């Protein structure tokens, strides 16, 4: 028996039927076979979306990641009937990707790599600014990608009129406004946002305990952000006040700072008598940095003005002779 268009179409419909019945494994196999036989690019793309959905529902995260990458390649290279359709496809892809990125072991890197690509970042800013929550959370918890924090803050500032939530506002309070009280309040709200979010608030059962790994990582790294930023501005820091800003007890804060000083080789010491953290004197104060920058700017301005005036002055002297 020859396989013709009718048989290939029947295979697609049967795969769709299996998916609707909850047989996701069978549906994924039939869709794979269908794509190998299909010559219609639109229908093949639809089948790939279906296979991605089936792999996600089976929680086959490695295979789902591969299908996501295939979809991305097609979306980025395909000639769409209009740019709007391509934009919508990218937005759909990013929404589907959340299931994978917040379950795959390398997902925190994956979401940063995808969402920061120019075409996908433009799609977020144009039609889906709410996805900034997930990008921001991924950057905060990923210590190896701290280099993306500056770019993230810039995007958050650009979109502050169209989208805000406690996670983006926490970063804005800390790194744009240097509002430590505001950051402290937003950090409390961030915890509730994470716990109530279906992607960020994933629970892990360990014996009789239930943990929320991303919540714990987010709070730990956020406290580190507050601590680092505060230390860049102040030389002598009251541990009690710092504990308040990080939503910790005094003893918790003192122990946390002590461990941080040891592990990060921070040039600082704790004065237990006065209850203060004293930064090394060789660290330049923010105000001193500004003054130094102004001095350098004045010197460069003087040299530039001199280079512009001297040729004219020399020419005038030559003419006078």
C-alpha atoms as one frame of an Amber mdcrd trajectory, in Angstrom:
protein
   0.000   0.000   0.000   1.331   3.398  -1.000   1.412   6.274   1.475  -0.274
   9.340   0.036  -1.517  12.724   1.307  -4.680  11.158   2.751  -2.736   8.657
   4.863  -0.316  11.338   6.072  -3.246  13.568   7.056  -4.867  10.625   8.869
  -1.640  10.167  10.851  -1.805  13.827  11.934  -5.430  13.526  13.012  -4.710
  10.279  14.865  -1.780  11.929  16.710  -4.088  14.805  17.644  -6.698  12.309
  18.886  -4.092  10.521  21.044  -2.999  13.861  22.527  -6.578  14.787  23.411
  -7.033  11.368  25.066  -4.001  11.989  27.257  -1.710   9.506  25.510   1.111
  12.010  25.198   3.805   9.401  24.557   1.886   7.982  21.599   1.066  11.456
  20.317   4.750  12.474  20.439   5.770   9.344  18.465   3.082   9.842  15.809
   3.887  13.534  15.431   7.566  12.693  14.981   6.661  10.252  12.195   4.247
  12.753  10.680   6.927  15.438  10.446   9.241  12.995   8.655   6.555  12.461
   5.965   4.914  15.889   5.798   5.798  18.295   2.974   3.555  21.140   4.164
   5.765  23.521   6.180   2.835  25.101   8.053   1.419  21.725   9.105   4.898
  20.476  10.039   5.368  23.517  12.274   1.997  22.848  13.922   3.064  19.241
  14.579   6.295  20.463  16.189   4.300  22.680  18.568   2.201  19.616  19.424
   5.285  17.489  20.078   6.724  20.212  22.330   3.471  20.242  24.322   3.502
  16.451  24.645   7.110  16.373  25.894   6.351  19.109  28.436   3.293  17.234
  29.719   5.433  14.090  30.099   8.080  16.220  31.863  10.770  15.050  29.448
  12.729  18.254  29.941  15.823  17.362  27.895  13.749  16.349  24.856  11.469
  19.361  25.341  14.556  21.608  25.313  15.615  20.076  21.975  12.155  20.667
  20.481  12.174  24.228  21.789  15.496  24.856  20.025  14.104  23.394  16.766
  11.075  25.669  16.995  13.288  28.687  17.625  15.410  27.948  14.558  12.303
  27.669  12.375  10.687  30.816  13.801  13.874  32.852  13.335  14.511  31.656
   9.766  10.976  31.182   8.362   9.427  33.702   5.991   6.216  34.658   7.782
   3.286  36.257   5.987   3.761  39.307   8.229   6.218  40.481  10.924   3.331
  40.459  13.411   2.918  36.683  12.993   6.631  36.170  13.630   6.443  38.408
  16.710   3.501  36.409  18.068   5.350  33.133  17.452   8.334  34.382  19.452
   6.053  35.434  22.301   4.332  32.026  22.314   7.741  30.333  22.315   8.883
  32.326  25.360   5.708  31.493  27.263   6.066  27.759  26.507   9.751  27.958
  27.441   8.868  28.839  31.047   7.699  25.245  31.661  11.119  24.006  30.564
  13.422  26.647  32.001  12.028  26.415  35.534  12.292  22.621  35.549  15.434
  21.899  33.516  18.715  21.772  35.457  20.271  24.393  33.162  17.080  26.387
  32.770  18.260  29.545  34.563  20.985  29.949  31.945  18.598  29.041  29.142
  16.052  31.742  29.937  18.770  34.398  30.173  20.313  33.304  26.869  16.955
  33.335  25.064  15.244  36.379  26.570  18.280  38.668  26.206  18.587  38.042
  22.459  17.677  41.293  20.720  14.687  39.958  18.779  13.218  38.249  21.830
  13.916  41.161  24.167  12.177  43.450  21.656   9.197  41.082  21.647   9.038
  41.231  25.458   9.171  45.020  25.470   6.598  45.280  22.681   3.960  42.752
  23.679   4.892  40.779  26.808   6.573  42.944  29.498   5.179  40.617  32.193
   7.897  38.134  31.176  10.416  40.505  32.790   9.430  38.936  36.135  10.924
  35.601  35.075  13.991  37.096  33.452  14.667  39.197  36.567  14.219  36.208
  38.895  16.602  34.114  36.763  19.298  36.816  36.839  18.989  37.293  40.614
  19.353  33.586  41.439  22.097  32.907  38.867  25.390  33.955  40.469  27.353
  33.153  37.315  25.329  35.620  35.245  25.707  38.692  37.441  27.190  40.420
  34.403  23.641  40.650  32.966  22.336  42.648  35.935  23.268  46.027  34.450
  21.466  45.258  31.183  18.441  43.990  33.109  18.217  47.199  35.172  18.299
  49.229  31.962  15.376  47.261  30.511  13.394  47.528  33.766  13.849  51.311
  33.702  12.687  51.481  30.096   9.538  49.498  30.877   8.690  50.983  34.280
   5.655  52.807  32.864   4.193  49.663  31.251   5.060  46.929  33.752   5.990
  46.676  37.425   5.894  43.934  39.998   7.704  43.502  43.356  10.651  41.685
  41.733  11.390  44.411  39.173  10.624  47.123  41.737  13.057  45.570  44.231
  15.891  45.874  41.701  14.833  49.403  40.778  14.746  50.487  44.443  18.186
  49.037  45.076  20.148  49.874  41.945  18.410  52.971  40.561  17.041  54.848
  43.576  19.358  53.425  46.290  16.222  53.236  48.407  17.114  50.567  50.962
  13.860  50.920  52.924  11.889  50.518  49.702  14.017  47.508  48.704  13.380
  45.935  52.117   9.615  46.292  51.684   9.700  44.971  48.130  11.751  41.965
  49.216   8.938  40.966  51.595   6.487  41.259  48.706   8.831  39.300  46.416
   8.580  36.270  48.675   4.797  36.219  48.343   4.984  36.721  44.577   7.353
  33.750  44.249   5.252  31.489  46.490   2.104  32.255  44.457   3.708  31.999
  41.016   3.232  28.636  39.235   6.769  28.692  37.782   8.818  30.418  40.467
   7.087  28.767  43.411   7.784  25.140  42.518   7.717  22.984  45.690  10.133
  20.141  46.424   9.222  17.511  49.021  12.142  16.254  51.117  10.891  13.773
  53.686   8.445  15.632  55.913   9.610  19.019  54.669   8.495  21.052  51.675
  10.965  23.576  50.258  10.754  26.229  47.557  14.309  26.273  46.154  13.978
  29.361  43.996  12.458  31.364  46.879  15.417  30.468  49.108  17.975  31.308
  46.399  16.232  34.572  45.575  16.121  35.778  49.183  19.751  34.784  49.808
  21.073  36.544  46.708  18.841  39.583  47.239  20.245  40.037  50.750  23.701
  39.787  49.234  22.767  42.516  46.713  21.548  44.778  49.528  24.683  44.113
  51.556  27.069  44.776  48.657  25.307  47.962  47.596  25.194  49.263  51.168
  28.899  48.513  51.635  29.767  50.458  48.483  28.186  53.561  49.983  29.157
  53.291  53.663  32.386  52.502  55.510  30.984  51.868  58.985  27.748  49.882
  59.012  25.464  49.258  61.958  24.682  45.530  61.949  21.310  46.085  63.623
  20.225  48.500  60.908  21.542  46.173  58.192  19.643  43.254  59.758  16.461
  45.306  59.572  17.041  46.118  55.904  17.609  42.447  55.091  14.590  41.254
  57.128  16.775  39.251  59.551  17.293  39.164  63.311  20.479  40.731  64.689
  22.057  37.331  65.459  21.141  35.968  62.015  22.608  39.038  60.325  25.831
  38.930  62.367  26.369  35.237  61.582  25.468  35.770  57.910  27.899  38.708
  57.579  30.630  36.800  59.420  30.325  33.847  57.020  30.186  36.185  54.041
  33.335  38.046  55.122  35.172  34.730  55.482  33.948  33.144  52.249  34.294
  36.207  49.993  37.558  37.461  51.538  35.878  40.826  52.022  38.287  43.396
  53.432  36.205  44.188  56.509  35.939  43.345  60.199  33.122  43.072  62.729
  33.346  45.134  65.909  31.220  43.137  68.366  31.447  45.861  71.051  29.878
  48.587  68.926  27.873  46.154  66.767  29.289  47.520  63.535  30.906  46.244
  60.367  33.946  48.330  59.457  35.020  48.344  55.828  38.703  48.669  54.923
  39.878  52.275  54.582  41.356  51.603  51.151  37.862  51.297  49.709  36.870
  54.526  48.002  33.665  56.177  49.178  31.001  56.822  46.512  31.229  60.593
  47.132  35.008  60.438  46.738  34.544  58.546  43.474  32.296  61.320  42.172
  34.796  64.024  43.197  37.644  62.079  41.578  35.620  61.653  38.395  34.927
  65.409  38.312  38.650  66.133  38.713  39.457  63.834  35.793  36.705  65.402
  33.718  37.989  68.923  34.444  41.518  67.904  33.505  40.357  66.378  30.216
  38.227  69.457  29.448  41.215  71.738  30.077  43.463  69.694  27.782  40.802
  69.634  25.055  40.259  73.398  25.286  44.016  73.975  25.239  44.420  71.861
  22.110  41.715  73.906  20.382  43.001  77.322  21.490  46.743  76.795  20.995
  46.666  76.436  17.165  44.575  79.606  16.871  46.815  81.440  19.336  49.918
  80.332  17.425  48.417  81.470  14.125  47.561  84.905  15.586  51.119  85.339
  16.837  52.489  84.360  13.425  50.187  86.909  11.728  51.302  89.628  14.169
  54.872  89.157  13.053
